[in-house]
PDB file of C-alpha atoms in Angstrom:
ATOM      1  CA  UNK S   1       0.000   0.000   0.000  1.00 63.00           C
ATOM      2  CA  UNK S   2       2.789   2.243   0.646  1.00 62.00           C
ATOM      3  CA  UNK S   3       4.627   1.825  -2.390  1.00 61.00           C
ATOM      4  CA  UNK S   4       1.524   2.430  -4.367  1.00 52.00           C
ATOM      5  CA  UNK S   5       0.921   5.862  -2.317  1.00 56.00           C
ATOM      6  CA  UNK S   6       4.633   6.738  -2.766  1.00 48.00           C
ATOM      7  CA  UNK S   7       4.125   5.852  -7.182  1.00 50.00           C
ATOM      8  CA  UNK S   8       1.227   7.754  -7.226  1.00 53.00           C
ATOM      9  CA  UNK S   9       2.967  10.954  -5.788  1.00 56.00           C
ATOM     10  CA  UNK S  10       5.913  10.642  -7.800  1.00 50.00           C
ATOM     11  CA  UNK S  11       3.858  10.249 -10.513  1.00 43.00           C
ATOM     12  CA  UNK S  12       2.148  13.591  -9.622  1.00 43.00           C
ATOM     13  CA  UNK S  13       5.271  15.357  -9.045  1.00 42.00           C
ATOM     14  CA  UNK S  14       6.684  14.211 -12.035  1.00 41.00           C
ATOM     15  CA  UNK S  15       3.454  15.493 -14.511  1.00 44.00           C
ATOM     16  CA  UNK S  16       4.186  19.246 -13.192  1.00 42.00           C
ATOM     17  CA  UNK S  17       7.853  19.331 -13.966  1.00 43.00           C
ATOM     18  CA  UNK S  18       7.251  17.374 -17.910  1.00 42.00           C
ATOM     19  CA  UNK S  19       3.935  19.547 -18.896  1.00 44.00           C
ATOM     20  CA  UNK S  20       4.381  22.897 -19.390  1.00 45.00           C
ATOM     21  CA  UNK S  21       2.465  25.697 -16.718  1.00 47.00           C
ATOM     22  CA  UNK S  22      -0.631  26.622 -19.227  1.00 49.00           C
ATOM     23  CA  UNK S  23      -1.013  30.092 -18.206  1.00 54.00           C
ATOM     24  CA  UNK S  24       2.902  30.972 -19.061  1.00 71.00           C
ATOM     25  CA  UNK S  25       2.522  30.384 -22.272  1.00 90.00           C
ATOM     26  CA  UNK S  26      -0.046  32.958 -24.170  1.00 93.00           C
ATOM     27  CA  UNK S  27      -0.415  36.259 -22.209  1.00 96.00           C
ATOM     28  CA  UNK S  28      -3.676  37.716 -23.065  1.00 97.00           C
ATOM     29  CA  UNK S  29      -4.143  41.685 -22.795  1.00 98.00           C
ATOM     30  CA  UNK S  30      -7.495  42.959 -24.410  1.00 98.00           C
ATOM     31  CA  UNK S  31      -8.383  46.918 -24.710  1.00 98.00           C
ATOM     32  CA  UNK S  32     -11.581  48.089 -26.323  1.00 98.00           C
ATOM     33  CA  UNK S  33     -11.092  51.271 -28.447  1.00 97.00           C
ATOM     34  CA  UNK S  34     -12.419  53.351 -27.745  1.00 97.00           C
ATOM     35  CA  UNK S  35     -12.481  53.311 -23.775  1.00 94.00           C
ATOM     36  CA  UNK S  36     -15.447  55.811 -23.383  1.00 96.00           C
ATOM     37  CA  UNK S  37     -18.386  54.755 -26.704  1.00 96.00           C
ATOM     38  CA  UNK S  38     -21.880  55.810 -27.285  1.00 96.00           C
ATOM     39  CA  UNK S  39     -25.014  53.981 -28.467  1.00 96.00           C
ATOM     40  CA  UNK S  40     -24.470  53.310 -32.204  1.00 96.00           C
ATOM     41  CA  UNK S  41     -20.721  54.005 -32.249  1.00 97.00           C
ATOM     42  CA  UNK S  42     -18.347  51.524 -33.858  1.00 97.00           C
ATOM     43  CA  UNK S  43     -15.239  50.693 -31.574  1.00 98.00           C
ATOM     44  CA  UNK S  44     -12.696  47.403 -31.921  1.00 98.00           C
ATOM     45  CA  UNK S  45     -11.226  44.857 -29.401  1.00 98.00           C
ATOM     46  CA  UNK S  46      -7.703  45.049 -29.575  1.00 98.00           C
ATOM     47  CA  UNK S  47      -5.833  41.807 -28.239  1.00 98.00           C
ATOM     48  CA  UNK S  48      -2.087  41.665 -27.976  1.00 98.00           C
ATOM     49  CA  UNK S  49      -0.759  38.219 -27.291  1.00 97.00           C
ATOM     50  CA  UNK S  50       2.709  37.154 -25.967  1.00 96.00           C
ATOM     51  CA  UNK S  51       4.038  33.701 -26.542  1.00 94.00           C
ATOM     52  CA  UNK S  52       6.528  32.388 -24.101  1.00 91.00           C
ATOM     53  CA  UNK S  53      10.254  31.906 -25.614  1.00 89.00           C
ATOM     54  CA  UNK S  54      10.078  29.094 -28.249  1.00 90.00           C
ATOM     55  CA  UNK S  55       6.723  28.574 -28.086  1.00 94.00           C
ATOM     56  CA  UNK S  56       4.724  28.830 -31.424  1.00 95.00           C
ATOM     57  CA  UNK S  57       0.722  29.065 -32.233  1.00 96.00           C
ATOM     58  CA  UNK S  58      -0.152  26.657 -35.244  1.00 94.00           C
ATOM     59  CA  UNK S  59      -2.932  27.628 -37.288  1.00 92.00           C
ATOM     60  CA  UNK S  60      -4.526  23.910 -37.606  1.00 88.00           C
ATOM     61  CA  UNK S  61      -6.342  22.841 -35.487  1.00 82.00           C
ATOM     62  CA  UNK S  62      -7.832  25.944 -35.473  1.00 87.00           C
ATOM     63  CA  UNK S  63      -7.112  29.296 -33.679  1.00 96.00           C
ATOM     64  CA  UNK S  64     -10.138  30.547 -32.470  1.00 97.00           C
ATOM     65  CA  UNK S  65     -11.462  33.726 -30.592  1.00 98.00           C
ATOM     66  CA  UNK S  66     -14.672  33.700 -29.220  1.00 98.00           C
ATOM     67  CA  UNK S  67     -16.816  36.637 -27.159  1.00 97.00           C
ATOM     68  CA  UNK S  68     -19.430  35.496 -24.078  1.00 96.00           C
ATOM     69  CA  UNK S  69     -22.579  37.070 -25.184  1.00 94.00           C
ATOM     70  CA  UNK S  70     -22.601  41.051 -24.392  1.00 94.00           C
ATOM     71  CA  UNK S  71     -25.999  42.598 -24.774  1.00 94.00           C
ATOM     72  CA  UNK S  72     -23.811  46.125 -24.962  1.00 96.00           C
ATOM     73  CA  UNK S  73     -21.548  45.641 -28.238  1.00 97.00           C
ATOM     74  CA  UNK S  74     -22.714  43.682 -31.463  1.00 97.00           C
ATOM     75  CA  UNK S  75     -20.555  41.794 -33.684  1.00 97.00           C
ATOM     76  CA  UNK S  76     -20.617  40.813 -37.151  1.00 95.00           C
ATOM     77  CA  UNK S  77     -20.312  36.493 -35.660  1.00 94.00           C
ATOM     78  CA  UNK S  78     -19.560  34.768 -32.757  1.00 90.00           C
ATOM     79  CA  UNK S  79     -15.833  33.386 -33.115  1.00 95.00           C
ATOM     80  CA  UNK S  80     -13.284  34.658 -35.587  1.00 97.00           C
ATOM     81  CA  UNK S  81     -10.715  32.476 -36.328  1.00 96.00           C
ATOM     82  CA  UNK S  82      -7.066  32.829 -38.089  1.00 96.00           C
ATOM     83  CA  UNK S  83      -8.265  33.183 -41.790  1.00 94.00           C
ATOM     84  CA  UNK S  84     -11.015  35.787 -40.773  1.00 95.00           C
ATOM     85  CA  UNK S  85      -8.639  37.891 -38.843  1.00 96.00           C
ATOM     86  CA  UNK S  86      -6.385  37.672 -41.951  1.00 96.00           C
ATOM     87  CA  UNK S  87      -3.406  36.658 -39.756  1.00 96.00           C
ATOM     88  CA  UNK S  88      -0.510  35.985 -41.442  1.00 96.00           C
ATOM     89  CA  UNK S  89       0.870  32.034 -41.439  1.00 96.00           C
ATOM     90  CA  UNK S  90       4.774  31.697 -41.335  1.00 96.00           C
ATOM     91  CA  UNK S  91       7.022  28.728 -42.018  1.00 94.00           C
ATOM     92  CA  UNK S  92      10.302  27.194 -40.172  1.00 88.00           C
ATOM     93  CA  UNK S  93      11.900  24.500 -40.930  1.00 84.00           C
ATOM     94  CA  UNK S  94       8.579  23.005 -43.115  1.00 87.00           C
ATOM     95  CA  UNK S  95       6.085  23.759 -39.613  1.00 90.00           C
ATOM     96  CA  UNK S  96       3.751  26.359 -39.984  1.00 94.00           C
ATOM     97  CA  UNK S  97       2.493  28.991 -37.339  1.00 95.00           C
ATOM     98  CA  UNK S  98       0.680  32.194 -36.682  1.00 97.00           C
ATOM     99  CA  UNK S  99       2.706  35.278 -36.953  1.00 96.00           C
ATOM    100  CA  UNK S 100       1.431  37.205 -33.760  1.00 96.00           C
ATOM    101  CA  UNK S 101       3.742  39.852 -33.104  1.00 96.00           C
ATOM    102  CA  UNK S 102       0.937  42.437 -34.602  1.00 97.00           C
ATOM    103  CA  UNK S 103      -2.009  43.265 -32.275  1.00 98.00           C
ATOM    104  CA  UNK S 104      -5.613  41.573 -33.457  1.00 98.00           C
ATOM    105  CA  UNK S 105      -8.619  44.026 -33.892  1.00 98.00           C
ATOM    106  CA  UNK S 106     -11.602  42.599 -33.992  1.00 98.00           C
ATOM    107  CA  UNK S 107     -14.415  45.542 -34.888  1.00 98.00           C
ATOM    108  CA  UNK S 108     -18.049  45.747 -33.425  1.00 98.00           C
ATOM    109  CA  UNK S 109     -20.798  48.418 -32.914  1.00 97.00           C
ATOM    110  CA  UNK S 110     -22.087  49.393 -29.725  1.00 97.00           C
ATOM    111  CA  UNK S 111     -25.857  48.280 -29.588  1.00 96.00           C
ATOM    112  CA  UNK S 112     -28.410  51.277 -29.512  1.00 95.00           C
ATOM    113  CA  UNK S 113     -30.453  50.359 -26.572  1.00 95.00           C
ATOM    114  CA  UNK S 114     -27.147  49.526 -24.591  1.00 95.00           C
ATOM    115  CA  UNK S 115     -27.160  50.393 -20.860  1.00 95.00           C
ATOM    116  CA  UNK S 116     -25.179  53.726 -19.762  1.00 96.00           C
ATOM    117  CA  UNK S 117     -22.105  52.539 -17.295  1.00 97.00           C
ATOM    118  CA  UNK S 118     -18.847  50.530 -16.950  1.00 97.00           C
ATOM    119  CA  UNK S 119     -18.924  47.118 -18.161  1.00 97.00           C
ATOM    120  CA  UNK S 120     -17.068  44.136 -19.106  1.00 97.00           C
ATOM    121  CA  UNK S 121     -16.375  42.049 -22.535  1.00 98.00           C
ATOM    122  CA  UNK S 122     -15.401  38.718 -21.847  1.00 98.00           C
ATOM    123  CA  UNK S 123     -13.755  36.045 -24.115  1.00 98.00           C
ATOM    124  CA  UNK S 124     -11.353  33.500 -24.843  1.00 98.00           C
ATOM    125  CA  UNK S 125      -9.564  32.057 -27.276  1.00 98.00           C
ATOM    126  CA  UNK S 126      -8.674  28.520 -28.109  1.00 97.00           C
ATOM    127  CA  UNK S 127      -5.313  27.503 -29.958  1.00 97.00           C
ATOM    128  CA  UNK S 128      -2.738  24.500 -29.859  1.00 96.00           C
ATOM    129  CA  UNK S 129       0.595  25.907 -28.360  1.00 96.00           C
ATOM    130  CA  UNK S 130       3.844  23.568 -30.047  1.00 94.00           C
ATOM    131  CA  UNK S 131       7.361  23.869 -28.390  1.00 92.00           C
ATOM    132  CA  UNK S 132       9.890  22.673 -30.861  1.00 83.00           C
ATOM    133  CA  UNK S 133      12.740  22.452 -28.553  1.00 87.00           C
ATOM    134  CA  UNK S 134      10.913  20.431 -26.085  1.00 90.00           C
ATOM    135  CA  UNK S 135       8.875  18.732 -27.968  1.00 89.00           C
ATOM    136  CA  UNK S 136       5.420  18.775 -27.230  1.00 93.00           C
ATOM    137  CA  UNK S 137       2.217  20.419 -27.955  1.00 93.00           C
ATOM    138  CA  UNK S 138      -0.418  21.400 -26.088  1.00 94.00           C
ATOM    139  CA  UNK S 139      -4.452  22.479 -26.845  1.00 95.00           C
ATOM    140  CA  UNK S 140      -5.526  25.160 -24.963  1.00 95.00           C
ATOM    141  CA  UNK S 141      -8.100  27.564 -23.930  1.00 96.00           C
ATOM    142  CA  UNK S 142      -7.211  31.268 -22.227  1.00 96.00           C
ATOM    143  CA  UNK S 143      -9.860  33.632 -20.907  1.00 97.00           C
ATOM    144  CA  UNK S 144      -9.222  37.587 -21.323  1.00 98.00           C
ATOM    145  CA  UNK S 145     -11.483  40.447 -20.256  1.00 98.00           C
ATOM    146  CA  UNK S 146     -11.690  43.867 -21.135  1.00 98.00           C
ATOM    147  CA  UNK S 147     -13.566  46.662 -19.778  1.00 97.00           C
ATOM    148  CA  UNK S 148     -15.570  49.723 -21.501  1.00 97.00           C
ATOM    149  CA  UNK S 149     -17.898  52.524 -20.636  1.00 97.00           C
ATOM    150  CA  UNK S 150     -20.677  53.489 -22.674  1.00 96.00           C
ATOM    151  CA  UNK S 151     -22.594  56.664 -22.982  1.00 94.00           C
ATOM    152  CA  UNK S 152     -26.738  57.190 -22.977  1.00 90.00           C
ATOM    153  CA  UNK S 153     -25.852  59.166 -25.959  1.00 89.00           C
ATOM    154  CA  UNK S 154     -26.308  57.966 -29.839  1.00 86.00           C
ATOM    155  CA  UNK S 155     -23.340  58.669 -32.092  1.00 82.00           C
ATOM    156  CA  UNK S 156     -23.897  60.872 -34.763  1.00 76.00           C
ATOM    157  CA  UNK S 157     -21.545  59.678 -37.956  1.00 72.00           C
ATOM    158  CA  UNK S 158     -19.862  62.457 -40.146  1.00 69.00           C
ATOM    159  CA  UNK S 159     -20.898  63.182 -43.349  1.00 62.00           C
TER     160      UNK S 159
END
């Protein structure tokens, strides 16, 4: 009984040091632009990721960001993936993977009947993290946030 206590714990202490720590290896920071938006204005997410050293995003399976439901802002689907976001696919040494280094904007409209105050976009996206010089890959899911502030007023566009 022992020994099969004392396998299972090495076995356990063994898994954290051979599998990467998920939440070192995509940093998420989301902004919405503009911070302060009125009923009827357009506005964009902006999402700048950073990979840990070595670590690469590979567009298949897919790279996917997705928003929780927001009564507030309205966009044009629910998920946008690589090819929508028109992000750029690089090659090393005949492996393909996302070229991330540029921030992601992802545009939306703010609805007309949305409710004046501070609130909060939720969302996360869902990729397959590959480590070349360790040798493993890993699919994932990270949650981000970002917070606005909308106006009771409706945007007037120029003409």
């Amino acid at each position: 009984m022992k020994r099969y206590i004392l396998l299972t714990i090495m076995v356990v202490l063994l898994s954290f040091f051979l599998f990467p720590d998920e939440e070192d290896i995509l940093k998420i920071e989301a902004s919405i632009s503009p911070k302060r938006l009125s009923r009827g204005q357009e506005g964009k997410v902006i999402i700048n990721l950073t990979l840990k050293d070595n670590i690469t995003i590979i567009p298949q399976p897919s790279f996917i960001i997705e928003f929780s439901p927001s009564e507030e802002l309205i966009f044009p689907k629910n998920f946008f993936t690589a090819s929508d976001l028109e992000i750029e696919i690089l090659e090393e040494n005949g492996k393909e993977y996302l070229n991330l280094k540029d921030p992601i904007e992802i545009p939306f409209t703010v609805n007309l009947e949305a409710k004046r105050g501070d609130h909060t976009l939720e969302g996360k996206i869902k990729y397959f993290a590959c480590s070349s010089k360790e040798g493993w890959c890993l699919k994932n899911t990270s949650k981000f946030s970002a917070s606005f502030y909308t106006r009771s007023t409706i945007f007037k566009k120029k003409k």
